[in-house]
Tab-separated table of C-alpha atoms in Angstrom:
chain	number	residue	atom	x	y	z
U	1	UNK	CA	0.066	2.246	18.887
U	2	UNK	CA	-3.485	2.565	20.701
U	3	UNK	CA	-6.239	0.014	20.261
U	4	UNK	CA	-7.611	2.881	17.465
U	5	UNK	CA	-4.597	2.290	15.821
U	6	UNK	CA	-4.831	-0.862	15.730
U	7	UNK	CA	-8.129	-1.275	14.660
U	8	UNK	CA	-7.542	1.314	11.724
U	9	UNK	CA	-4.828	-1.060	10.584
U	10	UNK	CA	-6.051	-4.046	10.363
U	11	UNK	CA	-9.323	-2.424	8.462
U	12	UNK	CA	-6.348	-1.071	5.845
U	13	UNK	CA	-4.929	-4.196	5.328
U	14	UNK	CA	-8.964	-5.321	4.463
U	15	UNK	CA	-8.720	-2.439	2.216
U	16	UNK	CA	-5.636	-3.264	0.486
U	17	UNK	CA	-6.399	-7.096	1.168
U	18	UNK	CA	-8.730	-7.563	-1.981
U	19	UNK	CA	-5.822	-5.338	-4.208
U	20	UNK	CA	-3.958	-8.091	-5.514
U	21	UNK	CA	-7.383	-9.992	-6.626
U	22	UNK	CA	-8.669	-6.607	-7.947
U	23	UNK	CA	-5.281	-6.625	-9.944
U	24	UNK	CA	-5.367	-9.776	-11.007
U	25	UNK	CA	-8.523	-9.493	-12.781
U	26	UNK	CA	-8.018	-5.906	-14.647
U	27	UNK	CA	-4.594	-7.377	-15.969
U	28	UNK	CA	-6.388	-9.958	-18.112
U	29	UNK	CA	-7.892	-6.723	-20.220
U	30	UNK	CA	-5.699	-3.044	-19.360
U	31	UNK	CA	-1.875	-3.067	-19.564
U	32	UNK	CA	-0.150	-1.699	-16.384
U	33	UNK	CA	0.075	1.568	-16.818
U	34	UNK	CA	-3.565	2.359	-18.215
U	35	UNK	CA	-4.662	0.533	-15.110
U	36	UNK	CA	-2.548	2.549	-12.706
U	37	UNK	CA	-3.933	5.681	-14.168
U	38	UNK	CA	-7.451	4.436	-13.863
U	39	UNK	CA	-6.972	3.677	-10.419
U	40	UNK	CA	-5.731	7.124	-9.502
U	41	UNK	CA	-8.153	8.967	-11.697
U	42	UNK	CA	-11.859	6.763	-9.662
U	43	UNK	CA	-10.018	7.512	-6.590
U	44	UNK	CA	-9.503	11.293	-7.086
U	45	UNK	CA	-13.067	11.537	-8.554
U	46	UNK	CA	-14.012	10.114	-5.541
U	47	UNK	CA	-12.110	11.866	-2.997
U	48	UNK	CA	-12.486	15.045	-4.107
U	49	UNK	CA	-16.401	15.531	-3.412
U	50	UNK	CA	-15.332	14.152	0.352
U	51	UNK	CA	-13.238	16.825	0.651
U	52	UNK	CA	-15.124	19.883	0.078
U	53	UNK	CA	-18.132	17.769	1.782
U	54	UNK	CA	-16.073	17.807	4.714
U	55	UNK	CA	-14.984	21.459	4.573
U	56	UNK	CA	-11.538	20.990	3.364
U	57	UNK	CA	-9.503	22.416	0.860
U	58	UNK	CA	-6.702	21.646	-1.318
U	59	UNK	CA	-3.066	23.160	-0.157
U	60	UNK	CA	-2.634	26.925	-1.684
U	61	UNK	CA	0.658	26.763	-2.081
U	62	UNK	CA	3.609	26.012	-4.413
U	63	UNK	CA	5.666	24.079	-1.426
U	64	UNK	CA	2.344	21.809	-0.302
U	65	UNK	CA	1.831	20.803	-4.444
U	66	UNK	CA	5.564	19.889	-4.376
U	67	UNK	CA	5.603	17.632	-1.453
U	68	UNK	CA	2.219	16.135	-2.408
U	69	UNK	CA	3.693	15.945	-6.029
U	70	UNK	CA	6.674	13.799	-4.898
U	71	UNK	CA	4.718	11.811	-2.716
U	72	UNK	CA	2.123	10.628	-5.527
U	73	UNK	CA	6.236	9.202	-7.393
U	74	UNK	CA	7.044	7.394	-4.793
U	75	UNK	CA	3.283	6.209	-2.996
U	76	UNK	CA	1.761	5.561	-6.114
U	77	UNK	CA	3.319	6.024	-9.652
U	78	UNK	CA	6.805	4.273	-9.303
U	79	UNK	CA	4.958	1.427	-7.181
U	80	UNK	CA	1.974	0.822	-8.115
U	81	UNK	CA	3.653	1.022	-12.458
U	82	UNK	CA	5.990	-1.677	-11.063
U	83	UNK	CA	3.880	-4.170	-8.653
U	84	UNK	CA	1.495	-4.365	-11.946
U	85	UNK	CA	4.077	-4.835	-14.815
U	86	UNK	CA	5.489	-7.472	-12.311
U	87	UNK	CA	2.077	-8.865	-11.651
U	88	UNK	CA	2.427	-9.813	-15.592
U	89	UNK	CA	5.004	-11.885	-14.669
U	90	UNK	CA	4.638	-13.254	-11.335
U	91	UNK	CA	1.885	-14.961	-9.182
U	92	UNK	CA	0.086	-12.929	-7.581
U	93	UNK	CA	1.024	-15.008	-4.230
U	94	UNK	CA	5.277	-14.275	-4.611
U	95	UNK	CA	4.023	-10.225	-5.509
U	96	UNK	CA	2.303	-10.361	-1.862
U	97	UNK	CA	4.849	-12.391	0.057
U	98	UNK	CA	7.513	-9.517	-1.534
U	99	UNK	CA	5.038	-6.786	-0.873
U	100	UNK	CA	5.646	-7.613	3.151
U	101	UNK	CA	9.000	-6.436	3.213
U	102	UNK	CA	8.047	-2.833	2.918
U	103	UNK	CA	8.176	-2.653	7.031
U	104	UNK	CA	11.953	-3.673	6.677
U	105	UNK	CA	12.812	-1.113	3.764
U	106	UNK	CA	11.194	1.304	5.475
U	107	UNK	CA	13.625	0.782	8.790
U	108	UNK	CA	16.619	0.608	6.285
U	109	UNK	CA	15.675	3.644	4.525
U	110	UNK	CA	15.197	5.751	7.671
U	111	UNK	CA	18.626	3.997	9.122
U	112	UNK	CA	20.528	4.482	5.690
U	113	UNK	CA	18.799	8.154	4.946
U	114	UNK	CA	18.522	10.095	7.890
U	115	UNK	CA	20.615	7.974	10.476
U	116	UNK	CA	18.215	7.021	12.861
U	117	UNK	CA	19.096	4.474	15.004
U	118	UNK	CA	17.040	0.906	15.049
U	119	UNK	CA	15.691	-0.492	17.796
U	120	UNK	CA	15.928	-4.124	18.486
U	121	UNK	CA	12.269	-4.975	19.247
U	122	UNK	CA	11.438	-3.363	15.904
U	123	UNK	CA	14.072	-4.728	13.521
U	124	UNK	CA	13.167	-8.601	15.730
U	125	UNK	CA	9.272	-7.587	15.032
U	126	UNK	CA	9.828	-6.854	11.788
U	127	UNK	CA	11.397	-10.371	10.918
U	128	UNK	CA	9.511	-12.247	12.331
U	129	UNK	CA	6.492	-10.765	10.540
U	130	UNK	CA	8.290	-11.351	7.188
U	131	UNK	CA	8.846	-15.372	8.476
U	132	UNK	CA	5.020	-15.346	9.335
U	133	UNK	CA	4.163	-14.186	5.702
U	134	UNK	CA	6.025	-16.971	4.539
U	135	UNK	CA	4.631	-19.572	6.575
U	136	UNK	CA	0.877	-17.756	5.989
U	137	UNK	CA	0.967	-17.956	1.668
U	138	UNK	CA	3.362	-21.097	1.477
U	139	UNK	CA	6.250	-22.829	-0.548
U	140	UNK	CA	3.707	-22.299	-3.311
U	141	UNK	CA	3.659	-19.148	-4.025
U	142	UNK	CA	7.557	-19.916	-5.369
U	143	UNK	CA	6.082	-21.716	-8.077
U	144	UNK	CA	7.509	-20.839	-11.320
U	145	UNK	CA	9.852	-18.406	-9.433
U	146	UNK	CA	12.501	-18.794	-12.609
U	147	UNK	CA	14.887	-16.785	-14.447
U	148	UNK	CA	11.839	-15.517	-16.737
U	149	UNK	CA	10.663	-13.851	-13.868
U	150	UNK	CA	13.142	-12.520	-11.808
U	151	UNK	CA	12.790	-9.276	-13.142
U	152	UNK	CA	9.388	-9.354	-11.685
U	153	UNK	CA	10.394	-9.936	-8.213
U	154	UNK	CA	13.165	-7.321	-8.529
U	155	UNK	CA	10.128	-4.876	-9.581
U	156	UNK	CA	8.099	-5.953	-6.251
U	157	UNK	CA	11.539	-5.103	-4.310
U	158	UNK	CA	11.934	-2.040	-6.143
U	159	UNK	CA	8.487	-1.401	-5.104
U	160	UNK	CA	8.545	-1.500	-1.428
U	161	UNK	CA	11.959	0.321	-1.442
U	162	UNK	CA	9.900	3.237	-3.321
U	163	UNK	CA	7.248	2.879	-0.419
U	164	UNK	CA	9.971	2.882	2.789
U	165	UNK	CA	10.951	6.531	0.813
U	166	UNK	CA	7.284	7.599	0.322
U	167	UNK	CA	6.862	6.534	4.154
U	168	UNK	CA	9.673	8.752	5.098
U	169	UNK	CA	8.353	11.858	2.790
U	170	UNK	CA	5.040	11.336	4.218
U	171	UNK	CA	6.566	13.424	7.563
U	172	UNK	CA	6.556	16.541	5.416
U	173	UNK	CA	2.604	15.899	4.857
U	174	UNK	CA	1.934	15.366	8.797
U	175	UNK	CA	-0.200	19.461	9.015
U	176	UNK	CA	-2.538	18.099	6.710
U	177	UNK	CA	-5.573	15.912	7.570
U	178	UNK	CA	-5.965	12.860	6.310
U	179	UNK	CA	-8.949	13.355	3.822
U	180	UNK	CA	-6.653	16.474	2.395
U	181	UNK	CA	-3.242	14.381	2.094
U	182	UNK	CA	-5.591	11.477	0.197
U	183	UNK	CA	-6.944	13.954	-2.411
U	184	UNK	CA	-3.981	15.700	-3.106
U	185	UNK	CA	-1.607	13.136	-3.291
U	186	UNK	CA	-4.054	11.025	-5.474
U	187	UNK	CA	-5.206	14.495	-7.637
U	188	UNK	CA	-1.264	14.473	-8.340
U	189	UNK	CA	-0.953	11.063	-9.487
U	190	UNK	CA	-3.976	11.580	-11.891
U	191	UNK	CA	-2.367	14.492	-13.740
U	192	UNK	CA	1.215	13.059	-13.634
U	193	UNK	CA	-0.048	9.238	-14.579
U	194	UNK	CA	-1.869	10.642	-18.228
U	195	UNK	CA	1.265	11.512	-20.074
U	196	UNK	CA	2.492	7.981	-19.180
U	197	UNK	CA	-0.091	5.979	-19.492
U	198	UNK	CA	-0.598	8.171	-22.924
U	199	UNK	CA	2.487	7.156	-24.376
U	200	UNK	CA	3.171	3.516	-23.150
U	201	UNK	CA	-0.588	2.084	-23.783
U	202	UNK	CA	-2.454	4.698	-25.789
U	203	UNK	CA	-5.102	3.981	-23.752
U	204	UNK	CA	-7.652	5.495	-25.502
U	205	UNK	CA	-7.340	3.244	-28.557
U	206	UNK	CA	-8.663	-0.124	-26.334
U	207	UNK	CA	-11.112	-1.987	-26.021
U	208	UNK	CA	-13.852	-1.160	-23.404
U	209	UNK	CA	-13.402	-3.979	-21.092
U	210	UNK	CA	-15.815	-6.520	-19.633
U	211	UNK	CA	-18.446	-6.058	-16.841
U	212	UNK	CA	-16.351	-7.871	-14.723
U	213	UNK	CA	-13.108	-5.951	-15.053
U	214	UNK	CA	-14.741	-2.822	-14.719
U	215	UNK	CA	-15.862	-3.549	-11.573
U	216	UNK	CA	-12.485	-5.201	-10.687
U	217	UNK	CA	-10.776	-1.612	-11.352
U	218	UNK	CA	-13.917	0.606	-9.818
U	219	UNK	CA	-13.576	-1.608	-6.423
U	220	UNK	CA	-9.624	-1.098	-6.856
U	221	UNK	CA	-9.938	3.159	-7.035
U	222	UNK	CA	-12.721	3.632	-4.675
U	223	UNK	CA	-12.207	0.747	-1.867
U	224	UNK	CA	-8.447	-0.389	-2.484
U	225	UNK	CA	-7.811	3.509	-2.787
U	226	UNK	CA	-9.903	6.411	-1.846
U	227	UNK	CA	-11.524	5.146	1.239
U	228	UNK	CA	-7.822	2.703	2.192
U	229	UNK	CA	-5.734	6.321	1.705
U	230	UNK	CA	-7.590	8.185	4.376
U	231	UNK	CA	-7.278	5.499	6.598
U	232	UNK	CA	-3.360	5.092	5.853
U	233	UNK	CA	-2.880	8.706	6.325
U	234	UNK	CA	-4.218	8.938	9.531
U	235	UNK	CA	-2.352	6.476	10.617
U	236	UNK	CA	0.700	8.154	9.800
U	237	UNK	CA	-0.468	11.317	11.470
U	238	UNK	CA	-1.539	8.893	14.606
U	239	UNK	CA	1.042	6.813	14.965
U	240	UNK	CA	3.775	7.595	12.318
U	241	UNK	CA	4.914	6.090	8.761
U	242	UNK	CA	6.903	2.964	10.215
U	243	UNK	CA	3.406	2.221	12.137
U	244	UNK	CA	1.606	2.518	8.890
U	245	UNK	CA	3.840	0.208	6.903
U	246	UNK	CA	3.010	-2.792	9.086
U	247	UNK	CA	-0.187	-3.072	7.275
U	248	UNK	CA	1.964	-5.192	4.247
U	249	UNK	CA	2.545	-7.639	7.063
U	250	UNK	CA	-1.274	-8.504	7.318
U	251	UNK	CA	-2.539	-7.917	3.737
U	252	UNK	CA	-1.534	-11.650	2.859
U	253	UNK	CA	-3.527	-13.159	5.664
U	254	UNK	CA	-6.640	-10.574	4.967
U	255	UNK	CA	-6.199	-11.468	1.676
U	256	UNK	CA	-6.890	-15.595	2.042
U	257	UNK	CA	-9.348	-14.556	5.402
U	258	UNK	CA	-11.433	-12.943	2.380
U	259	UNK	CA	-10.860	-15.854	0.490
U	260	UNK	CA	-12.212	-18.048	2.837
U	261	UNK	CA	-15.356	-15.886	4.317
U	262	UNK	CA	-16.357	-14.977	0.388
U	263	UNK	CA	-15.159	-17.528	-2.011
U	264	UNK	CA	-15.632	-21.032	0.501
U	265	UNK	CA	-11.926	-21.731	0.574
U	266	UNK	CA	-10.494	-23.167	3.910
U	267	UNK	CA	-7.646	-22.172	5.706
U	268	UNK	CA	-5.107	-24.738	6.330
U	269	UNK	CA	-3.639	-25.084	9.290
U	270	UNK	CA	-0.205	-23.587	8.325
U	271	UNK	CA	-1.930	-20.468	7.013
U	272	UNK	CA	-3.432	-20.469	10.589
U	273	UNK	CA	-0.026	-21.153	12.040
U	274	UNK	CA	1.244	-18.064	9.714
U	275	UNK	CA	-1.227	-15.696	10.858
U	276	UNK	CA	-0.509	-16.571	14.204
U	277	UNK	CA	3.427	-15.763	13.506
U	278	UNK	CA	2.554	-12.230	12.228
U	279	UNK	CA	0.438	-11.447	15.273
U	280	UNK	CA	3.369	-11.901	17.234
U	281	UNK	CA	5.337	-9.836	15.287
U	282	UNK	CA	3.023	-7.055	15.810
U	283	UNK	CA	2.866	-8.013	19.424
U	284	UNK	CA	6.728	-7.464	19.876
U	285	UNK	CA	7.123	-4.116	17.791
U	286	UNK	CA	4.126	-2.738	19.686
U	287	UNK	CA	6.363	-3.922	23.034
U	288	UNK	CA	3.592	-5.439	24.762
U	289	UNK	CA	5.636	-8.982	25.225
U	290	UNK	CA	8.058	-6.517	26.572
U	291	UNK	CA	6.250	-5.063	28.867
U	292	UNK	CA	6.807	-1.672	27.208
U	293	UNK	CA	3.733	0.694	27.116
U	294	UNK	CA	2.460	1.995	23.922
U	295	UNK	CA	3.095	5.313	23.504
U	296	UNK	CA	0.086	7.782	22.987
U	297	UNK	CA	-0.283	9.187	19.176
């Protein structure tokens, strides 16, 4: 990865940084999957003006629906439906901290799928990201990790396994440009997300929420989606989908940096010494402690 890369990543994991807060806030009022679909519908009313401001157009074909079709299961319905039901359940601490292991499903999924072989510096970087993450948030973020909510956690898990699949689907989507992949993808998840939400919270019978949780759930579809999904996607068409899935690494460290800059809470020096554990693990899957090169995107 190039120093654009880089920089594209770490303004994702910004992005996606302020998700779990965002989340947090909009469960108090809308059930799960009414808040999934809301976040899909803002961010397709929002990226679809970009699009055809930018000269680009939707695919034209049966095939490029498909791809984008399956993509919006396993990007955004499947995990998004199960981070928030387990959100519900879980602190919103133990939901990040299990969020980070999407790097590591990703490798297994491309090693268990389609063979390819690991390489040691990534599988080492990987791990040691996912020990940084739980120096960063803490013994903690355990709290009340019981029986009662086990099934939570297995939903986060379930989660990230649905994201190391969407990662490796995402190579079918590479001919596209980013703001086109965004749209579409997002356009899908709208139309597929109604019937669901529909039937499981019929949404239309709630309450209008508060002030505050509508601007919890506008900031989640237009900042924690629209504007984060272009970035992701070009990073996958820059540097690849393993690449792009190190950004669950640093969303728990963005998350208390904004926490700190925003809200007046300090940073203790363990989170420090966490932060400083997952910038080594980026350092040693990008090779540079090797003394490997990056390769150009």
């Amino acid at each position: 990865m190039r120093l654009r890369d880089w920089v594209m990543l770490i303004s994702l994991s910004i992005l996606w940084g302020g998700t779990f807060f965002f989340v947090a806030v909009a469960l108090k009022e809308v059930p799960p999957m009414t808040l999934v679909l809301a976040r899909c519908v803002i961010a397709t009313v929002a990226l679809a003006p970009i699009l055809l401001l930018l000269g680009f157009k939707f695919p034209n074909t049966r095939t490029g629906w498909r791809d984008f079709g399956v993509m919006a299961i396993l990007n955004n319905i499947i995990p998004f439906g199960l981070i928030f039901y387990a959100q519900t359940v879980v602190p919103s601490g133990l939901a990040a901290v299990l969020n980070a292991t999407t790097p590591l499903m990703s490798l297994l999924v491309v090693r268990l799928v389609v063979g390819e072989p690991w390489t040691t510096q990534a599988f080492a970087g990987v791990l040691v990201g996912l020990a940084g993450v739980g120096v960063l948030v803490g013994p903690e973020a355990m709290g009340g990790a019981t029986f009662v909510n086990a099934l939570g956690m297995l939903a986060c898990l379930a989660a990230t396994l649905s994201y190391g699949l969407s990662g490796l689907w995402s190579r079918r989507l590479k001919p596209y440009s980013a703001p086109v992949s965004a749209a579409s993808q997002m356009l899908c998840s709208s139309l597929l997300m109604l019937p669901i939400a529909g039937i499981a919270d019929r949404f239309w019978t709630l309450p209008v929420p508060s002030q505050s949780v509508l601007l919890a759930i506008f900031a989640l579809g237009v900042l924690s989606t629209a504007l984060a999904y272009i970035l992701f996607f070009e990073i996958i068409r820059r540097a690849g989908a393993l690449n792009a899935m190190l950004v669950t690494l640093l969303i728990p460290f963005t998350s208390i940096s904004l926490g700190a800059l925003y809200l007046g809470e300090a940073l203790s020096s363990r989170q420090l010494f966490g932060a400083a554990i997952i910038g080594m693990s980026l350092l040693v899957i990008d090779g540079r402690l090797f003394g490997i090169k990056p390769k150009a995107a």
